[in-house]
């Protein structure tokens, strides 16, 4: 098998996913094209330099419909001979794009790929594409479907996490993100987004609330309590699946859950020969990739079994990993990961996460891989692991090794 290397990684700042967000005027195609052009320009990619563009996107309807990846290629300065593939593995779409590209390079199916993703959540609302697991009565009943927020509260109940635990993690995420931005730790990867006239419209993540404290979060109402306890009564559905639970402890709210934002990210992946031909130096090797299916009701526990799987297959143990990126979909997801592996929180999401900066669904997986790589270089460490929970009960992970 050929080694697959990361040569570069870029991302947009994350804009608030609502009409007053700075990126609201930008379409998914336009933002994707800007990110692809940044990667192309930075690395001197001309002609048929890469085999394909693999692009994650979750809500593939309307202006995010069709083959968004191909549309983005045509809107960018990439050569029209480069095709595009749009994929959807919910929250891990951007990571799955990277993993799929890496595994094709390893298998010899092309020397290089661009992989990443986009989500314009303020323009194309989450869930507007429908989902059989939620709207098909037979499947919903068969799987004991509950919304993700209820799933996060089930994790908190099952594994003993309190509202204070979740809020403390959220405050720390905000603190770390603000510190990282102030220290310029994202500078290498950030691409300023510009309007159609070339004027800058966003250069930093705008969702952050650096002044957040426990008192402010304590005043927020539990977001999923009402839908859990009143009709259609999702708590009762959950307790049919988990009869040992006497009740669901609703601890999650807007302040300790991931933010709805707009954003895009891209990673340049290739073999050693690609680097030699283009005069590029590899930054990391993609050592291992993994995905797994999990319980669809509790839904968000995937980072634990997929991490066990990827470490086992790579011949590693948790102690071998220097840094972790665990997507902060909800606070309980990260708390469960830390609990399961007894990982020092000082090694997890060291520059903050989606609670502070937001979770643009199709892009997040690629974003956290790039964030992980930048921090590994800054700290001069060798191994990093990125992982995400995934809707309907899945998990994905990537291990990267500096070269």
C-alpha positions as a Python dict, from the first residue, in 0.01 Angstrom:
ca = {
    (1, 'X'): (0, 0, 0),
    (2, 'X'): (117, 352, -85),
    (3, 'X'): (137, 609, 194),
    (4, 'X'): (-116, 894, 180),
    (5, 'X'): (17, 1229, 300),
    (6, 'X'): (-147, 1557, 395),
    (7, 'X'): (22, 1841, 206),
    (8, 'X'): (-201, 2128, 310),
    (9, 'X'): (-525, 2210, 491),
    (10, 'X'): (-733, 2527, 478),
    (11, 'X'): (-1068, 2643, 606),
    (12, 'X'): (-1296, 2940, 608),
    (13, 'X'): (-1383, 3121, 929),
    (14, 'X'): (-1718, 3003, 1062),
    (15, 'X'): (-2001, 3252, 1025),
    (16, 'X'): (-2319, 3258, 1232),
    (17, 'X'): (-2572, 3038, 1055),
    (18, 'X'): (-2855, 3287, 1042),
    (19, 'X'): (-2966, 3582, 827),
    (20, 'X'): (-2745, 3832, 1013),
    (21, 'X'): (-2437, 3609, 986),
    (22, 'X'): (-2146, 3746, 785),
    (23, 'X'): (-2151, 3458, 536),
    (24, 'X'): (-2525, 3458, 476),
    (25, 'X'): (-2483, 3621, 135),
    (26, 'X'): (-2243, 3347, 18),
    (27, 'X'): (-2373, 3028, -141),
    (28, 'X'): (-2228, 2685, -68),
    (29, 'X'): (-2088, 2668, -420),
    (30, 'X'): (-1925, 3010, -393),
    (31, 'X'): (-1769, 2937, -52),
    (32, 'X'): (-1646, 2597, -168),
    (33, 'X'): (-1490, 2757, -476),
    (34, 'X'): (-1303, 3012, -263),
    (35, 'X'): (-1161, 2738, -43),
    (36, 'X'): (-1063, 2524, -343),
    (37, 'X'): (-896, 2826, -505),
    (38, 'X'): (-700, 2900, -189),
    (39, 'X'): (-567, 2544, -186),
    (40, 'X'): (-493, 2560, -559),
    (41, 'X'): (-305, 2889, -535),
    (42, 'X'): (-107, 2800, -222),
    (43, 'X'): (17, 2477, -377),
    (44, 'X'): (54, 2573, -744),
    (45, 'X'): (-199, 2320, -871),
    (46, 'X'): (-241, 2347, -1248),
    (47, 'X'): (-418, 2123, -1497),
    (48, 'X'): (-527, 1777, -1387),
    (49, 'X'): (-322, 1801, -1068),
    (50, 'X'): (-560, 1593, -857),
    (51, 'X'): (-770, 1289, -939),
    (52, 'X'): (-1093, 1413, -783),
    (53, 'X'): (-1255, 1654, -540),
    (54, 'X'): (-1447, 1464, -271),
    (55, 'X'): (-1676, 1703, -86),
    (56, 'X'): (-1890, 1641, 220),
    (57, 'X'): (-2229, 1804, 252),
    (58, 'X'): (-2520, 1695, 468),
    (59, 'X'): (-2828, 1884, 351),
    (60, 'X'): (-2814, 1817, -21),
    (61, 'X'): (-3120, 2008, -139),
    (62, 'X'): (-3179, 2339, -315),
    (63, 'X'): (-2858, 2528, -378),
    (64, 'X'): (-2665, 2253, -199),
    (65, 'X'): (-2826, 1990, -422),
    (66, 'X'): (-2707, 1813, -731),
    (67, 'X'): (-2340, 1720, -727),
    (68, 'X'): (-2221, 2020, -527),
    (69, 'X'): (-1860, 1902, -554),
    (70, 'X'): (-1861, 1922, -932),
    (71, 'X'): (-2035, 2259, -924),
    (72, 'X'): (-1767, 2388, -687),
    (73, 'X'): (-1489, 2267, -918),
    (74, 'X'): (-1647, 2447, -1213),
    (75, 'X'): (-1698, 2765, -1007),
    (76, 'X'): (-1334, 2759, -897),
    (77, 'X'): (-1011, 2797, -1092),
    (78, 'X'): (-945, 2423, -1090),
    (79, 'X'): (-919, 2256, -1429),
    (80, 'X'): (-1250, 2132, -1566),
    (81, 'X'): (-1093, 1789, -1621),
    (82, 'X'): (-1113, 1735, -1245),
    (83, 'X'): (-1443, 1569, -1147),
    (84, 'X'): (-1627, 1601, -817),
    (85, 'X'): (-1800, 1365, -575),
    (86, 'X'): (-2047, 1480, -308),
    (87, 'X'): (-2089, 1252, -6),
    (88, 'X'): (-2301, 1248, 307),
    (89, 'X'): (-2213, 1073, 631),
    (90, 'X'): (-2393, 1336, 836),
    (91, 'X'): (-2159, 1514, 1080),
    (92, 'X'): (-1856, 1313, 965),
    (93, 'X'): (-1899, 1397, 595),
    (94, 'X'): (-1587, 1615, 580),
    (95, 'X'): (-1382, 1352, 761),
    (96, 'X'): (-1518, 1071, 545),
    (97, 'X'): (-1419, 1272, 237),
    (98, 'X'): (-1061, 1290, 368),
    (99, 'X'): (-1058, 923, 466),
    (100, 'X'): (-1200, 812, 133),
    (101, 'X'): (-943, 1020, -55),
    (102, 'X'): (-659, 886, 158),
    (103, 'X'): (-764, 526, 108),
    (104, 'X'): (-788, 572, -269),
    (105, 'X'): (-436, 715, -273),
    (106, 'X'): (-317, 422, -63),
    (107, 'X'): (-475, 181, -310),
    (108, 'X'): (-314, 353, -609),
    (109, 'X'): (-637, 498, -752),
    (110, 'X'): (-485, 836, -833),
    (111, 'X'): (-187, 1025, -692),
    (112, 'X'): (-373, 1311, -526),
    (113, 'X'): (-715, 1434, -414),
    (114, 'X'): (-873, 1739, -261),
    (115, 'X'): (-1116, 1643, 15),
    (116, 'X'): (-1329, 1842, 256),
    (117, 'X'): (-1676, 1982, 275),
    (118, 'X'): (-1916, 2269, 323),
    (119, 'X'): (-2240, 2354, 502),
    (120, 'X'): (-2429, 2681, 479),
    (121, 'X'): (-2668, 2620, 767),
    (122, 'X'): (-2805, 2972, 759),
    (123, 'X'): (-2914, 2932, 395),
    (124, 'X'): (-3011, 2564, 381),
    (125, 'X'): (-3158, 2468, 719),
    (126, 'X'): (-3057, 2143, 885),
    (127, 'X'): (-3322, 1877, 833),
    (128, 'X'): (-3479, 2042, 528),
    (129, 'X'): (-3384, 1738, 320),
    (130, 'X'): (-3593, 1503, 533),
    (131, 'X'): (-3458, 1183, 688),
    (132, 'X'): (-3621, 843, 675),
    (133, 'X'): (-3509, 753, 1026),
    (134, 'X'): (-3707, 1050, 1158),
    (135, 'X'): (-4007, 1067, 923),
    (136, 'X'): (-4071, 705, 822),
    (137, 'X'): (-4299, 572, 1099),
    (138, 'X'): (-4188, 210, 1059),
    (139, 'X'): (-3818, 291, 1077),
    (140, 'X'): (-3860, 548, 1355),
    (141, 'X'): (-4047, 295, 1570),
    (142, 'X'): (-3808, 12, 1486),
    (143, 'X'): (-3504, 215, 1591),
    (144, 'X'): (-3668, 398, 1886),
    (145, 'X'): (-3580, 727, 1718),
    (146, 'X'): (-3534, 1039, 1930),
    (147, 'X'): (-3383, 1376, 1824),
    (148, 'X'): (-3010, 1424, 1879),
    (149, 'X'): (-3054, 1657, 2174),
    (150, 'X'): (-3249, 1388, 2356),
    (151, 'X'): (-2971, 1142, 2267),
    (152, 'X'): (-2715, 1373, 2424),
    (153, 'X'): (-2925, 1395, 2740),
    (154, 'X'): (-2951, 1014, 2746),
    (155, 'X'): (-2570, 996, 2742),
    (156, 'X'): (-2557, 1241, 3032),
    (157, 'X'): (-2811, 1033, 3225),
    (158, 'X'): (-2654, 696, 3147),
    (159, 'X'): (-2297, 799, 3229),
    (160, 'X'): (-2361, 1038, 3514),
    (161, 'X'): (-2280, 1382, 3375),
    (162, 'X'): (-2439, 1681, 3543),
    (163, 'X'): (-2547, 2017, 3407),
    (164, 'X'): (-2245, 2168, 3586),
    (165, 'X'): (-2011, 1919, 3413),
    (166, 'X'): (-2147, 2013, 3072),
    (167, 'X'): (-2142, 2386, 3141),
    (168, 'X'): (-1785, 2373, 3271),
    (169, 'X'): (-1673, 2203, 2950),
    (170, 'X'): (-1854, 2470, 2746),
    (171, 'X'): (-1689, 2756, 2935),
    (172, 'X'): (-1349, 2595, 2882),
    (173, 'X'): (-1418, 2552, 2510),
    (174, 'X'): (-1493, 2923, 2482),
    (175, 'X'): (-1182, 3014, 2679),
    (176, 'X'): (-954, 2793, 2471),
    (177, 'X'): (-1098, 2914, 2140),
    (178, 'X'): (-1053, 3280, 2234),
    (179, 'X'): (-698, 3211, 2350),
    (180, 'X'): (-616, 3024, 2029),
    (181, 'X'): (-743, 3306, 1809),
    (182, 'X'): (-556, 3567, 2013),
    (183, 'X'): (-235, 3366, 1983),
    (184, 'X'): (-272, 3325, 1607),
    (185, 'X'): (-289, 2946, 1619),
    (186, 'X'): (-537, 2927, 1330),
    (187, 'X'): (-353, 3174, 1107),
    (188, 'X'): (-187, 2915, 883),
    (189, 'X'): (-514, 2757, 779),
    (190, 'X'): (-768, 3041, 773),
    (191, 'X'): (-881, 3177, 436),
    (192, 'X'): (-1053, 3515, 452),
    (193, 'X'): (-1389, 3498, 277),
    (194, 'X'): (-1456, 3770, 21),
    (195, 'X'): (-1768, 3897, -153),
    (196, 'X'): (-1824, 3903, -529),
    (197, 'X'): (-1627, 4229, -548),
    (198, 'X'): (-1326, 4078, -374),
    (199, 'X'): (-1384, 4270, -50),
    (200, 'X'): (-1325, 4080, 277),
    (201, 'X'): (-1640, 3990, 468),
    (202, 'X'): (-1514, 3746, 732),
    (203, 'X'): (-1165, 3671, 865),
    (204, 'X'): (-1235, 3515, 1206),
    (205, 'X'): (-1485, 3274, 1359),
    (206, 'X'): (-1775, 3494, 1462),
    (207, 'X'): (-1988, 3255, 1667),
    (208, 'X'): (-1760, 3266, 1974),
    (209, 'X'): (-1876, 3413, 2305),
    (210, 'X'): (-1546, 3449, 2494),
    (211, 'X'): (-1705, 3610, 2799),
    (212, 'X'): (-1924, 3309, 2870),
    (213, 'X'): (-1919, 3196, 3233),
    (214, 'X'): (-2100, 2939, 3445),
    (215, 'X'): (-2347, 3196, 3576),
    (216, 'X'): (-2455, 3294, 3225),
    (217, 'X'): (-2495, 2932, 3117),
    (218, 'X'): (-2682, 2846, 3435),
    (219, 'X'): (-2956, 3088, 3335),
    (220, 'X'): (-3032, 2902, 3011),
    (221, 'X'): (-3329, 2671, 2986),
    (222, 'X'): (-3264, 2303, 2904),
    (223, 'X'): (-3336, 2294, 2531),
    (224, 'X'): (-3473, 1943, 2497),
    (225, 'X'): (-3671, 1902, 2818),
    (226, 'X'): (-4005, 2009, 2673),
    (227, 'X'): (-3985, 1787, 2364),
    (228, 'X'): (-3876, 1500, 2587),
    (229, 'X'): (-4149, 1530, 2847),
    (230, 'X'): (-4447, 1646, 2640),
    (231, 'X'): (-4603, 1512, 2322),
    (232, 'X'): (-4470, 1328, 2131),
    (233, 'X'): (-4289, 1229, 2451),
    (234, 'X'): (-3944, 1128, 2334),
    (235, 'X'): (-3834, 1052, 2691),
    (236, 'X'): (-4087, 770, 2699),
    (237, 'X'): (-3952, 635, 2370),
    (238, 'X'): (-3600, 639, 2513),
    (239, 'X'): (-3707, 462, 2831),
    (240, 'X'): (-3872, 189, 2626),
    (241, 'X'): (-3527, 125, 2480),
    (242, 'X'): (-3347, 172, 2812),
    (243, 'X'): (-3594, 58, 3081),
    (244, 'X'): (-3329, 81, 3352),
    (245, 'X'): (-3347, 461, 3331),
    (246, 'X'): (-3608, 607, 3564),
    (247, 'X'): (-3598, 945, 3392),
    (248, 'X'): (-3390, 1148, 3144),
    (249, 'X'): (-3178, 1423, 3296),
    (250, 'X'): (-3199, 1712, 3051),
    (251, 'X'): (-2874, 1909, 3078),
    (252, 'X'): (-2807, 2041, 2728),
    (253, 'X'): (-2890, 2386, 2595),
    (254, 'X'): (-2761, 2628, 2333),
    (255, 'X'): (-2457, 2716, 2542),
    (256, 'X'): (-2319, 2364, 2586),
    (257, 'X'): (-2413, 2231, 2242),
    (258, 'X'): (-2252, 2297, 1904),
    (259, 'X'): (-2334, 2618, 1725),
    (260, 'X'): (-2523, 2642, 1394),
    (261, 'X'): (-2279, 2806, 1153),
    (262, 'X'): (-2166, 2838, 791),
    (263, 'X'): (-1824, 2717, 680),
    (264, 'X'): (-1603, 2510, 451),
    (265, 'X'): (-1268, 2332, 466),
    (266, 'X'): (-1035, 2143, 231),
    (267, 'X'): (-738, 1909, 267),
    (268, 'X'): (-482, 1827, -4),
    (269, 'X'): (-388, 1459, 4),
    (270, 'X'): (-137, 1280, -216),
    (271, 'X'): (132, 1019, -241),
    (272, 'X'): (507, 1082, -220),
    (273, 'X'): (545, 1115, -598),
    (274, 'X'): (280, 1389, -606),
    (275, 'X'): (489, 1588, -359),
    (276, 'X'): (805, 1542, -563),
    (277, 'X'): (640, 1646, -889),
    (278, 'X'): (486, 1960, -737),
    (279, 'X'): (772, 2051, -507),
    (280, 'X'): (557, 2013, -196),
    (281, 'X'): (660, 1889, 146),
    (282, 'X'): (430, 1647, 323),
    (283, 'X'): (311, 1762, 665),
    (284, 'X'): (162, 1438, 794),
    (285, 'X'): (79, 1081, 697),
    (286, 'X'): (-273, 950, 732),
    (287, 'X'): (-188, 648, 943),
    (288, 'X'): (-534, 497, 985),
    (289, 'X'): (-904, 557, 922),
    (290, 'X'): (-1213, 392, 1064),
    (291, 'X'): (-1591, 406, 1075),
    (292, 'X'): (-1848, 212, 1274),
    (293, 'X'): (-2221, 176, 1334),
    (294, 'X'): (-2362, 217, 1686),
    (295, 'X'): (-2691, 223, 1879),
    (296, 'X'): (-2919, 459, 1680),
    (297, 'X'): (-3122, 579, 1981),
    (298, 'X'): (-2843, 703, 2207),
    (299, 'X'): (-2685, 782, 1870),
    (300, 'X'): (-2386, 993, 1972),
    (301, 'X'): (-2156, 745, 2147),
    (302, 'X'): (-1970, 653, 1826),
    (303, 'X'): (-1638, 823, 1914),
    (304, 'X'): (-1571, 559, 2182),
    (305, 'X'): (-1607, 236, 1981),
    (306, 'X'): (-1458, 385, 1664),
    (307, 'X'): (-1153, 501, 1861),
    (308, 'X'): (-1118, 153, 2007),
    (309, 'X'): (-1139, 13, 1654),
    (310, 'X'): (-890, 250, 1492),
    (311, 'X'): (-635, 210, 1771),
    (312, 'X'): (-664, -168, 1755),
    (313, 'X'): (-625, -177, 1377),
    (314, 'X'): (-332, 66, 1385),
    (315, 'X'): (-155, -125, 1663),
    (316, 'X'): (-176, 171, 1901),
    (317, 'X'): (-305, 242, 2251),
    (318, 'X'): (-461, 560, 2385),
    (319, 'X'): (-137, 658, 2554),
    (320, 'X'): (38, 672, 2214),
    (321, 'X'): (-181, 962, 2101),
    (322, 'X'): (-45, 1307, 2179),
    (323, 'X'): (-354, 1515, 2095),
    (324, 'X'): (-723, 1446, 2037),
    (325, 'X'): (-994, 1635, 1849),
    (326, 'X'): (-1339, 1512, 1953),
    (327, 'X'): (-1616, 1708, 1788),
    (328, 'X'): (-1817, 1899, 2046),
    (329, 'X'): (-2158, 1819, 1903),
    (330, 'X'): (-2283, 1823, 2262),
    (331, 'X'): (-2086, 1850, 2585),
    (332, 'X'): (-2178, 1497, 2693),
    (333, 'X'): (-2013, 1350, 2381),
    (334, 'X'): (-1672, 1481, 2485),
    (335, 'X'): (-1729, 1404, 2854),
    (336, 'X'): (-1808, 1043, 2764),
    (337, 'X'): (-1496, 1014, 2547),
    (338, 'X'): (-1276, 1146, 2826),
    (339, 'X'): (-1442, 917, 3077),
    (340, 'X'): (-1416, 605, 2859),
    (341, 'X'): (-1044, 645, 2789),
    (342, 'X'): (-943, 830, 3104),
    (343, 'X'): (-785, 1093, 2881),
    (344, 'X'): (-644, 1409, 3034),
    (345, 'X'): (-877, 1694, 2922),
    (346, 'X'): (-562, 1898, 2860),
    (347, 'X'): (-502, 1679, 2551),
    (348, 'X'): (-853, 1708, 2408),
    (349, 'X'): (-974, 1999, 2191),
    (350, 'X'): (-691, 2215, 2317),
    (351, 'X'): (-796, 2512, 2100),
    (352, 'X'): (-1166, 2490, 2175),
    (353, 'X'): (-1427, 2321, 1963),
    (354, 'X'): (-1771, 2336, 1808),
    (355, 'X'): (-1941, 2459, 2126),
    (356, 'X'): (-1737, 2778, 2094),
    (357, 'X'): (-1683, 2806, 1719),
    (358, 'X'): (-1970, 2612, 1564),
    (359, 'X'): (-2030, 2294, 1368),
    (360, 'X'): (-2085, 2340, 991),
    (361, 'X'): (-2201, 1982, 942),
    (362, 'X'): (-2040, 1885, 612),
    (363, 'X'): (-1714, 2066, 682),
    (364, 'X'): (-1640, 1993, 1049),
    (365, 'X'): (-1458, 1663, 995),
    (366, 'X'): (-1208, 1828, 763),
    (367, 'X'): (-1181, 2132, 991),
    (368, 'X'): (-1078, 1929, 1297),
    (369, 'X'): (-820, 1732, 1099),
    (370, 'X'): (-657, 2058, 991),
    (371, 'X'): (-681, 2205, 1341),
    (372, 'X'): (-523, 1891, 1484),
    (373, 'X'): (-235, 1902, 1236),
    (374, 'X'): (-161, 2270, 1301),
    (375, 'X'): (-145, 2211, 1675),
    (376, 'X'): (69, 1899, 1640),
    (377, 'X'): (320, 2106, 1445),
    (378, 'X'): (307, 2388, 1697),
    (379, 'X'): (376, 2148, 1985),
    (380, 'X'): (616, 1929, 1785),
    (381, 'X'): (431, 1605, 1865),
    (382, 'X'): (388, 1299, 1646),
    (383, 'X'): (44, 1138, 1667),
    (384, 'X'): (-306, 1283, 1668),
    (385, 'X'): (-655, 1138, 1655),
    (386, 'X'): (-971, 1313, 1533),
    (387, 'X'): (-1318, 1166, 1578),
    (388, 'X'): (-1685, 1259, 1552),
    (389, 'X'): (-2021, 1125, 1660),
    (390, 'X'): (-2267, 1084, 1375),
    (391, 'X'): (-2645, 1105, 1343),
    (392, 'X'): (-2844, 780, 1340),
    (393, 'X'): (-2569, 603, 1534),
    (394, 'X'): (-2224, 599, 1372),
    (395, 'X'): (-1869, 707, 1447),
    (396, 'X'): (-1566, 802, 1236),
    (397, 'X'): (-1200, 856, 1318),
    (398, 'X'): (-868, 945, 1160),
    (399, 'X'): (-517, 904, 1299),
    (400, 'X'): (-247, 1128, 1155),
    (401, 'X'): (128, 1105, 1206),
    (402, 'X'): (370, 1390, 1143),
    (403, 'X'): (649, 1333, 895),
}
